[in-house]
Short mmCIF file of C-alpha atoms in Angstrom, two decimals:
data_model
loop_
_atom_site.label_atom_id
_atom_site.label_comp_id
_atom_site.label_asym_id
_atom_site.label_seq_id
_atom_site.Cartn_x
_atom_site.Cartn_y
_atom_site.Cartn_z
CA MET A 1 131.69 177.65 25.46
CA LYS A 2 130.80 180.99 26.77
CA GLN A 3 129.89 181.64 30.34
CA ILE A 4 127.67 183.75 32.22
CA ASP A 5 128.33 184.82 35.90
CA VAL A 6 126.13 186.61 38.57
CA CYS A 7 127.82 189.13 40.98
CA LEU A 8 124.82 189.39 43.73
CA THR A 9 126.44 192.60 45.13
CA PRO A 10 128.63 195.23 44.22
CA ASP A 11 130.48 194.54 47.22
CA LEU A 12 131.52 191.03 45.73
CA LEU A 13 132.64 192.62 42.85
CA HIS A 14 136.38 192.73 43.81
CA LEU A 15 136.19 189.02 43.75
CA HIS A 16 135.29 189.10 39.80
CA ASN A 17 137.67 189.81 36.60
CA VAL A 18 135.47 191.86 34.42
CA GLU A 19 138.21 193.00 31.94
CA ASN A 20 137.17 190.29 29.33
CA THR A 21 133.75 190.53 30.21
CA ILE A 22 130.45 192.25 29.60
CA VAL A 23 128.46 193.27 32.57
CA VAL A 24 125.01 193.85 32.51
CA VAL A 25 123.99 195.97 35.73
CA ALA A 26 120.28 195.74 37.31
CA ASP A 27 118.60 197.56 39.46
CA VAL A 28 115.16 196.56 38.94
CA PHE A 29 113.62 198.72 41.75
CA ARG A 30 114.19 201.16 39.97
CA ALA A 31 117.42 202.71 38.61
CA THR A 32 118.14 201.06 35.61
CA SER A 33 114.19 200.10 34.73
CA CYS A 34 114.05 204.20 34.75
CA MET A 35 116.83 204.21 32.57
CA VAL A 36 115.53 201.76 29.90
CA THR A 37 112.35 203.76 29.87
CA ALA A 38 113.88 206.88 29.59
CA PHE A 39 115.55 205.55 26.61
CA ALA A 40 112.43 204.15 25.24
CA TYR A 41 110.86 207.58 25.46
CA GLY A 42 113.64 209.34 23.37
CA VAL A 43 116.30 210.55 26.10
CA ASN A 44 119.45 211.23 24.13
CA SER A 45 121.87 210.32 27.15
CA ILE A 46 122.23 209.52 30.85
CA ILE A 47 125.25 210.01 33.00
CA PRO A 48 125.21 207.94 35.86
CA VAL A 49 127.08 209.16 38.99
CA ALA A 50 127.86 208.17 42.20
CA THR A 51 127.58 211.37 44.46
CA ILE A 52 124.80 213.82 45.06
CA GLU A 53 127.38 216.40 44.42
CA GLU A 54 128.51 214.75 41.01
CA CYS A 55 124.82 215.06 39.87
CA ARG A 56 124.55 218.81 41.14
CA MET A 57 127.45 219.45 38.96
CA TRP A 58 125.91 218.18 35.64
CA GLN A 59 122.78 219.99 36.73
CA GLU A 60 124.55 223.33 36.78
CA ARG A 61 125.88 222.52 33.45
CA GLY A 62 122.48 222.30 32.07
CA TYR A 63 121.41 218.70 31.95
CA LEU A 64 118.33 217.37 33.75
CA ALA A 65 119.33 215.93 36.88
CA ALA A 66 117.79 212.75 38.85
CA ALA A 67 118.97 212.25 42.34
CA GLU A 68 117.39 209.52 45.01
CA ARG A 69 118.31 208.37 48.03
CA ASN A 70 116.55 205.48 50.49
CA ALA A 71 113.93 205.38 47.46
CA LYS A 72 112.75 209.19 47.67
CA LYS A 73 113.91 212.13 45.59
CA VAL A 74 116.28 214.57 46.50
CA ASP A 75 115.47 218.01 46.81
CA GLY A 76 116.61 220.43 44.42
CA PHE A 77 116.53 217.89 41.57
CA GLU A 78 114.32 217.79 38.56
CA LEU A 79 113.53 214.18 37.97
CA ASP A 80 113.07 211.30 40.57
CA ASN A 81 113.39 207.25 40.64
CA SER A 82 110.06 206.37 39.35
CA PRO A 83 110.10 204.74 35.74
CA PHE A 84 106.67 206.95 34.92
CA THR A 85 108.83 210.28 35.68
CA TYR A 86 110.92 209.43 32.17
CA MET A 87 107.23 209.05 30.21
CA ASP A 88 107.20 212.89 30.01
CA GLU A 89 107.76 215.03 26.61
CA ARG A 90 110.56 217.26 28.26
CA ILE A 91 113.10 214.05 28.15
CA ARG A 92 112.90 213.80 24.61
CA GLY A 93 116.13 214.46 23.53
CA ALA A 94 117.62 215.41 26.69
CA ASN A 95 120.67 214.84 28.55
CA VAL A 96 120.20 213.50 32.30
CA ALA A 97 122.42 213.04 34.97
CA MET A 98 121.34 210.35 37.61
CA THR A 99 122.40 209.23 40.61
CA THR A 100 120.54 206.48 42.81
CA THR A 101 121.42 204.64 46.38
CA ASN A 102 122.28 201.61 44.64
CA GLY A 103 122.09 201.50 40.50
CA THR A 104 124.24 204.33 39.49
CA LEU A 105 127.26 202.81 42.10
CA ALA A 106 127.41 199.49 40.25
CA ILE A 107 127.55 201.25 37.13
CA THR A 108 130.39 203.26 37.90
CA LYS A 109 132.19 200.48 39.38
CA SER A 110 132.04 198.58 36.57
CA ARG A 111 133.97 200.70 34.23
CA SER A 112 136.74 198.37 33.56
CA ALA A 113 134.66 195.83 32.05
CA VAL A 114 134.63 195.31 27.95
CA LYS A 115 130.99 196.52 28.02
CA VAL A 116 128.83 198.03 30.65
CA LEU A 117 124.74 197.21 29.66
CA VAL A 118 121.93 198.40 31.41
CA GLY A 119 119.29 195.60 32.50
CA SER A 120 115.59 195.13 33.43
CA PHE A 121 112.94 193.12 32.88
CA LEU A 122 111.58 195.36 30.81
CA ASN A 123 114.49 194.91 28.12
CA LEU A 124 115.25 191.19 29.08
CA ASP A 125 114.78 190.13 25.51
CA ALA A 126 116.63 192.82 23.77
CA ILE A 127 119.76 192.13 26.30
CA VAL A 128 119.37 188.36 25.69
CA ARG A 129 119.21 189.21 21.64
CA TYR A 130 122.51 191.46 21.83
CA LEU A 131 124.36 188.94 23.75
CA LYS A 132 124.01 186.32 21.46
CA THR A 133 125.43 187.89 18.72
CA ASP A 134 128.69 188.93 20.81
CA GLY A 135 131.79 186.75 21.83
CA TYR A 136 132.47 187.76 25.45
CA ASP A 137 131.60 186.17 28.67
CA VAL A 138 128.71 187.76 30.51
CA MET A 139 128.51 188.80 34.25
CA VAL A 140 125.27 190.30 35.71
CA LEU A 141 126.01 192.82 38.71
CA CYS A 142 122.86 193.05 40.70
CA ALA A 143 122.89 196.59 42.27
CA GLY A 144 121.33 194.79 45.42
CA TRP A 145 120.64 197.54 48.58
CA LYS A 146 123.47 199.40 50.19
CA GLY A 147 126.13 196.32 49.72
CA ARG A 148 123.46 193.65 50.40
CA VAL A 149 121.80 191.13 48.56
CA ASN A 150 118.39 191.99 47.27
CA LEU A 151 115.74 189.59 45.71
CA GLU A 152 114.54 191.53 42.76
CA ASP A 153 118.22 192.00 41.12
CA THR A 154 119.00 188.19 41.69
CA LEU A 155 115.68 187.47 39.82
CA PHE A 156 116.40 189.30 37.10
CA ALA A 157 120.24 187.89 37.01
CA GLY A 158 118.04 183.92 36.93
CA ALA A 159 116.05 185.35 34.17
CA LEU A 160 118.99 186.48 31.84
CA VAL A 161 120.43 182.97 32.43
CA ASP A 162 117.30 181.14 31.89
CA ARG A 163 116.98 182.51 28.43
CA LEU A 164 120.93 182.31 27.93
CA LYS A 165 121.58 178.85 29.09
CA ASP A 166 121.91 177.25 25.87
CA THR A 167 124.50 179.00 24.70
CA TYR A 168 126.33 180.31 27.78
CA ALA A 169 127.82 177.93 30.99
CA MET A 170 126.87 178.85 34.27
CA ALA A 171 130.17 180.10 35.56
CA GLU A 172 129.59 179.67 39.38
CA ASP A 173 127.05 178.70 41.92
CA SER A 174 125.66 182.19 42.05
CA ALA A 175 124.32 181.72 38.45
CA ILE A 176 122.50 178.38 39.43
CA MET A 177 121.16 179.83 42.23
CA ALA A 178 119.71 182.99 40.75
CA TRP A 179 118.59 180.87 37.92
CA ARG A 180 116.93 178.24 40.09
CA LEU A 181 114.98 181.06 42.21
CA TYR A 182 113.80 182.72 38.73
CA CYS A 183 112.55 179.32 37.57
CA GLN A 184 110.78 179.12 41.24
CA GLY A 185 108.88 182.63 41.13
CA LYS A 186 108.74 183.33 37.14
CA ASP A 187 105.09 182.23 36.84
CA ASN A 188 104.08 185.30 39.58
CA LEU A 189 106.72 187.56 40.32
CA PRO A 190 104.82 189.74 42.26
CA SER A 191 103.84 187.38 44.51
CA TYR A 192 107.07 185.52 45.26
CA LEU A 193 108.76 189.09 45.66
CA SER A 194 105.67 190.30 48.11
CA ASN A 195 107.73 189.90 51.33
CA SER A 196 111.22 191.14 50.20
CA SER A 197 112.70 194.02 51.68
CA HIS A 198 112.54 196.33 48.91
CA ILE A 199 108.77 195.82 48.04
CA GLY A 200 108.17 196.66 51.79
CA ARG A 201 110.39 200.32 51.39
CA LEU A 202 108.50 200.96 48.15
CA GLN A 203 104.84 200.27 49.36
CA ARG A 204 105.45 202.37 52.29
CA LEU A 205 105.73 204.94 50.12
CA GLY A 206 102.36 204.21 48.07
CA ILE A 207 104.17 203.31 44.62
CA GLN A 208 102.87 199.66 43.79
CA LYS A 209 102.26 201.04 40.51
CA ASP A 210 106.12 201.19 39.93
CA ILE A 211 106.53 197.41 41.51
CA THR A 212 103.76 196.12 38.69
CA TYR A 213 105.61 198.00 35.90
CA CYS A 214 109.03 197.18 36.56
CA LEU A 215 108.49 193.54 36.68
CA GLN A 216 106.95 193.05 33.08
CA HIS A 217 108.87 191.62 30.63
CA ASP A 218 110.35 192.61 27.42
CA LEU A 219 108.41 196.10 26.95
CA TYR A 220 111.20 197.90 25.10
CA ASP A 221 113.86 196.96 22.20
CA VAL A 222 116.55 199.08 23.75
CA VAL A 223 120.00 198.39 25.03
CA PRO A 224 121.59 201.13 27.19
CA VAL A 225 125.18 200.93 26.79
CA LEU A 226 128.17 202.88 28.72
CA ARG A 227 130.13 204.95 26.58
CA GLY A 228 132.59 207.27 27.92
CA ASN A 229 131.08 208.41 31.18
CA ALA A 230 127.29 208.29 29.37
CA LEU A 231 124.87 205.84 28.50
CA VAL A 232 123.68 205.80 25.36
CA SER A 233 121.12 203.45 23.54
CA MET A 234 121.84 200.71 21.20
CA GLN A 235 118.51 199.71 19.16
CA VAL A 236 118.62 195.73 18.51
#
């Protein structure tokens, strides 16, 4: 039976062997939710990079550029880290370079996997349908916050485990833990997350609408996948 595992933060990734595994990266608030939204609204590709300097280099080559640090837009870049920014006509057909505090770093650290997919609650069902057709083990890599565990990404991991538990065995305790947390909170995720650290950061910035949006399930039938150095969309 195929296995599903959960890595709760990229700082623990060195403990996992991902060479024969599909990695699903989740940064619910907000990088991977932005990416999924961007592809749903017609972006051509997204290059995830770890540093602001790399992002500026792509910007100088003519790419639209998005840079976020500590949940705020970095000066000098066109796009921020709100999914509503990617509902703009200017991103249709565009190539975007993106760097964020946690999500893009998690993607760049996963390159040795068989495939790297971008997951969020927004495309949860699409991810599930794709994985059920594939023969590899799966690991959910939670982007976390600066190396620490966060609740929202762990809940996404639990949601994916919940939907795949009949076809994938839970590999380690982290998968069981994420699944149990999701089962506790799934009926009202906003309430369950209300005291979480990143919710507090985002609320201090006055962006409650982003929180509500990112916790919606199954809005889009897109699966971003890393091809070379760029994310592109697979339709499922």
